[in-house]
Amino acid sequence: EVQLLESGGGLVQPGGSLRLSCSASGFGFSSYAMTWVRQAPGKGLEWVSVIGGDSGGIQYADSVKGRFAISRDNSKNTLYLQMSSLRADDTAVYYCAKYYGSDISGRRLFDYWGQGTLVTVSS
Amino acid sequence: DIQMTQSPSSVSASVGDRVTITCRASQGIGSWLAWYQQKPGKAPKLLIYAASSLQSGVPSQFSGSGSGTDFTLTISSLQPEDFATYYCQQAHSFPITFGQGTRLEIK
């Protein structure tokens, strides 16, 4: 059974940093691209970033480019999102999701999702 | 960026009704479209990919159609568990974008 478990969310002041983790199990982690999608309270879904199975390809939404960094450790089956220069509009539930394939430019679909971790940016 | 626009934003319906949700892309995306269902406090769930392919395990009352810029999600006979918010997502190019969502409520 595919399982994705996010952690690392919490309350952070504007301008601060936070690192999210997503622990994966139940599938060949290194064979799949992984992605982060966020959802502000009461709002819709916003794609954040994606990383290829071998970390060979990375893409970011313009809203986080230069502030967030996605990475993965295939030996630990873990995906990360390092967030810095956080702003109030980064407040959201952050979901990690499994891509349909290993190539970020293949099927840009998310077939399994974690339950999310809440990041609140406030003073 | 490709903008995705869903209509309606919300719809009220009864168990057993047939419901159709529309999604329009700001430029042609072929069949690179997915639909997700999200229930309150839960993660989204993939329902349809490639515009019309049913994800494994998804009930057959869900169906998708369309290509280019205009797409539809149809629920043929609403079940109580189908009341949720539905999102379309273009899988054509980066940045990946979602529609604003359609909330399906019980009448």
Coordinates of C-alpha atoms in Angstrom, one line a residue:
Chain A
E1 CA 0.0 0.0 0.0
V2 CA 1.4 3.4 -1.0
Q3 CA 1.8 5.7 2.0
L4 CA 3.0 9.3 2.1
L5 CA 3.5 11.0 5.4
E6 CA 4.3 14.7 5.6
S7 CA 5.9 16.4 8.6
G8 CA 7.7 19.6 9.5
G9 CA 4.8 22.0 9.3
G10 CA 4.1 24.6 12.0
L11 CA 4.0 28.3 12.9
V12 CA 6.9 30.4 11.5
Q13 CA 7.4 34.2 11.4
P14 CA 7.5 36.1 8.2
G15 CA 11.0 35.9 6.7
G16 CA 11.7 32.6 8.5
S17 CA 12.5 29.2 7.2
L18 CA 11.0 25.7 7.5
R19 CA 11.8 22.3 6.0
L20 CA 9.1 19.9 5.2
S21 CA 9.6 16.2 4.8
C22 CA 7.6 13.5 3.2
S23 CA 8.3 9.9 4.1
A24 CA 7.2 7.4 1.4
S25 CA 6.5 3.7 1.5
G26 CA 4.8 0.9 -0.5
F27 CA 6.4 1.7 -3.9
G28 CA 9.7 2.0 -5.6
F29 CA 10.4 5.6 -4.4
S30 CA 13.4 6.2 -6.6
S31 CA 11.5 5.3 -9.7
Y32 CA 9.0 8.1 -9.4
A33 CA 9.0 11.8 -9.6
M34 CA 7.6 13.5 -6.6
T35 CA 5.8 16.8 -6.2
W36 CA 4.5 19.3 -3.6
V37 CA 1.1 20.9 -3.9
R38 CA -0.3 23.4 -1.5
Q39 CA -3.8 24.6 -0.5
A40 CA -4.3 27.9 1.4
P41 CA -7.2 27.8 3.9
G42 CA -10.5 27.7 2.1
K43 CA -8.8 28.0 -1.3
G44 CA -8.0 25.8 -4.2
L45 CA -5.0 23.7 -5.1
E46 CA -1.7 25.3 -6.2
W47 CA 1.2 23.2 -7.6
V48 CA 4.5 24.2 -6.0
S49 CA 7.4 22.0 -7.2
V50 CA 8.4 18.7 -8.7
I51 CA 11.6 16.6 -8.7
G52 CA 12.5 13.7 -11.0
G53 CA 13.1 10.2 -9.7
D54 CA 16.8 10.6 -10.1
S55 CA 16.7 14.3 -9.1
G56 CA 17.6 15.0 -12.7
G57 CA 14.7 17.4 -13.3
I58 CA 13.3 20.1 -11.1
Q59 CA 10.6 22.7 -11.7
Y60 CA 9.1 25.4 -9.5
A61 CA 6.0 27.6 -9.5
D62 CA 7.0 31.2 -10.1
S63 CA 5.5 32.1 -6.7
V64 CA 8.2 30.1 -4.9
K65 CA 11.1 30.2 -7.3
G66 CA 14.2 31.4 -5.5
R67 CA 12.8 30.9 -2.1
F68 CA 11.9 27.1 -2.0
A69 CA 14.2 24.2 -2.8
I70 CA 12.9 20.7 -3.4
S71 CA 15.2 17.7 -2.9
R72 CA 15.0 14.0 -2.2
D73 CA 17.0 11.2 -0.5
N74 CA 16.3 8.0 -2.3
S75 CA 18.2 6.0 0.3
K76 CA 15.7 7.2 2.9
N77 CA 12.6 7.2 0.7
T78 CA 12.1 10.8 1.7
L79 CA 11.2 14.0 -0.1
Y80 CA 12.0 17.5 1.2
L81 CA 10.9 21.0 0.7
Q82 CA 13.2 23.7 2.1
M83 CA 11.2 26.9 2.4
S84 CA 12.9 30.3 3.2
S85 CA 11.9 33.9 3.1
L86 CA 8.4 32.8 4.0
R87 CA 5.5 35.2 3.6
A88 CA 2.0 35.3 4.9
D89 CA 0.6 34.1 1.5
D90 CA 2.7 30.9 1.9
T91 CA 0.3 29.8 4.7
A92 CA -1.3 26.6 3.5
V93 CA -1.6 22.9 3.9
Y94 CA 1.3 21.3 1.9
Y95 CA 0.7 18.0 0.3
C96 CA 3.4 15.7 -1.1
A97 CA 2.2 13.6 -4.0
K98 CA 3.5 10.8 -6.1
Y99 CA 3.9 11.4 -9.8
Y100 CA 2.6 8.9 -12.4
G101 CA 6.1 8.2 -13.7
S102 CA 9.8 9.0 -13.1
D103 CA 10.2 11.8 -15.7
I104 CA 8.9 15.2 -14.7
S105 CA 7.9 16.0 -18.2
G106 CA 6.0 12.8 -18.7
R107 CA 2.5 12.3 -17.3
R108 CA 2.1 15.3 -15.0
L109 CA -0.4 13.5 -12.8
F110 CA -0.5 12.8 -9.1
D111 CA -1.9 9.4 -8.3
Y112 CA -1.2 9.2 -4.5
W113 CA -1.3 12.0 -2.0
G114 CA -0.3 12.4 1.6
Q115 CA -2.6 13.9 4.2
G116 CA -0.8 17.2 4.3
T117 CA 1.1 19.3 6.8
L118 CA 0.0 22.9 7.8
V119 CA 2.4 25.8 7.5
T120 CA 1.3 29.0 9.1
V121 CA 3.3 32.2 8.5
S122 CA 2.4 34.8 11.0
S123 CA 4.0 37.1 13.5
Chain B
D1 CA 0.8 30.0 -18.0
I2 CA -2.2 28.0 -18.9
Q3 CA -5.3 29.1 -17.0
M4 CA -8.0 26.6 -16.1
T5 CA -11.5 27.8 -15.6
Q6 CA -14.2 25.5 -14.2
S7 CA -17.9 26.1 -14.2
P8 CA -20.0 26.2 -12.3
S9 CA -18.2 27.2 -9.1
S10 CA -20.8 25.3 -7.1
V11 CA -23.8 23.1 -7.9
S12 CA -26.6 21.6 -5.8
A13 CA -27.9 18.2 -6.7
S14 CA -29.8 15.2 -5.3
V15 CA -28.8 11.6 -5.0
G16 CA -29.4 9.9 -8.3
D17 CA -29.0 13.0 -10.4
R18 CA -26.7 13.3 -13.3
V19 CA -24.1 16.2 -13.0
T20 CA -21.7 17.7 -15.5
I21 CA -18.8 20.0 -14.6
T22 CA -17.0 21.9 -17.3
C23 CA -13.3 22.9 -17.4
R24 CA -11.8 25.2 -20.0
A25 CA -8.2 25.7 -20.8
S26 CA -6.8 29.1 -21.9
Q27 CA -4.9 27.3 -24.7
G28 CA -5.0 23.9 -26.3
I29 CA -3.8 21.1 -24.1
G30 CA -4.7 18.0 -26.2
S31 CA -5.9 15.4 -23.8
W32 CA -3.5 16.4 -21.0
L33 CA -6.2 16.8 -18.4
A34 CA -6.9 15.2 -15.0
W35 CA -9.8 15.4 -12.6
Y36 CA -9.5 15.2 -8.8
Q37 CA -12.1 14.8 -6.0
Q38 CA -11.4 16.3 -2.6
K39 CA -13.5 15.9 0.5
P40 CA -13.3 18.3 3.5
G41 CA -10.1 17.8 5.5
K42 CA -8.9 15.1 3.1
A43 CA -6.3 15.0 0.3
P44 CA -7.3 15.1 -3.3
K45 CA -8.0 11.8 -5.1
L46 CA -7.2 11.2 -8.8
L47 CA -10.4 10.3 -10.7
I48 CA -9.7 10.7 -14.4
Y49 CA -6.5 11.2 -16.4
A50 CA -5.8 11.8 -20.1
A51 CA -9.2 13.5 -20.2
S52 CA -11.2 10.3 -20.3
S53 CA -9.3 7.4 -18.6
L54 CA -10.7 6.2 -15.4
Q55 CA -8.1 5.8 -12.6
S56 CA -8.0 2.3 -11.1
G57 CA -10.6 1.8 -8.4
V58 CA -12.7 4.7 -9.3
P59 CA -16.4 3.9 -9.8
S60 CA -17.8 3.8 -13.3
Q61 CA -20.4 6.5 -12.6
F62 CA -17.5 8.9 -13.2
S63 CA -16.5 9.7 -16.8
G64 CA -14.6 12.4 -18.6
S65 CA -14.5 13.8 -22.1
G66 CA -13.1 16.5 -24.2
S67 CA -9.9 17.6 -25.9
G68 CA -8.1 20.8 -26.8
T69 CA -9.6 23.5 -24.6
D70 CA -13.0 22.1 -23.4
F71 CA -13.5 19.2 -21.1
T72 CA -16.2 17.8 -19.0
L73 CA -16.5 15.5 -15.9
T74 CA -19.8 13.7 -15.7
I75 CA -21.2 11.8 -12.7
S76 CA -24.0 9.7 -14.1
S77 CA -25.9 8.9 -10.9
L78 CA -24.9 10.8 -7.8
Q79 CA -24.1 8.8 -4.7
P80 CA -24.0 10.3 -1.2
E81 CA -20.2 9.9 -1.1
D82 CA -19.8 11.9 -4.3
F83 CA -20.6 15.2 -2.6
A84 CA -17.2 16.9 -2.6
T85 CA -15.1 19.5 -4.4
Y86 CA -13.8 18.7 -7.9
Y87 CA -10.7 20.1 -9.5
C88 CA -9.4 19.9 -13.1
Q89 CA -5.7 20.1 -13.7
Q90 CA -3.8 20.6 -16.9
A91 CA -0.9 18.1 -17.4
H92 CA 0.4 19.6 -20.6
S93 CA 3.2 21.9 -19.5
F94 CA 4.8 23.7 -16.6
P95 CA 3.7 25.4 -14.5
I96 CA 1.1 22.8 -13.7
T97 CA -2.2 24.6 -13.0
F98 CA -5.6 23.6 -11.5
G99 CA -9.0 25.0 -12.0
Q100 CA -10.6 26.9 -9.1
G101 CA -12.8 24.0 -8.1
T102 CA -16.4 23.1 -8.3
R103 CA -18.2 22.4 -5.0
L104 CA -20.9 19.7 -5.4
E105 CA -23.5 20.1 -2.6
I106 CA -26.6 18.1 -1.6
K107 CA -29.9 19.7 -2.5

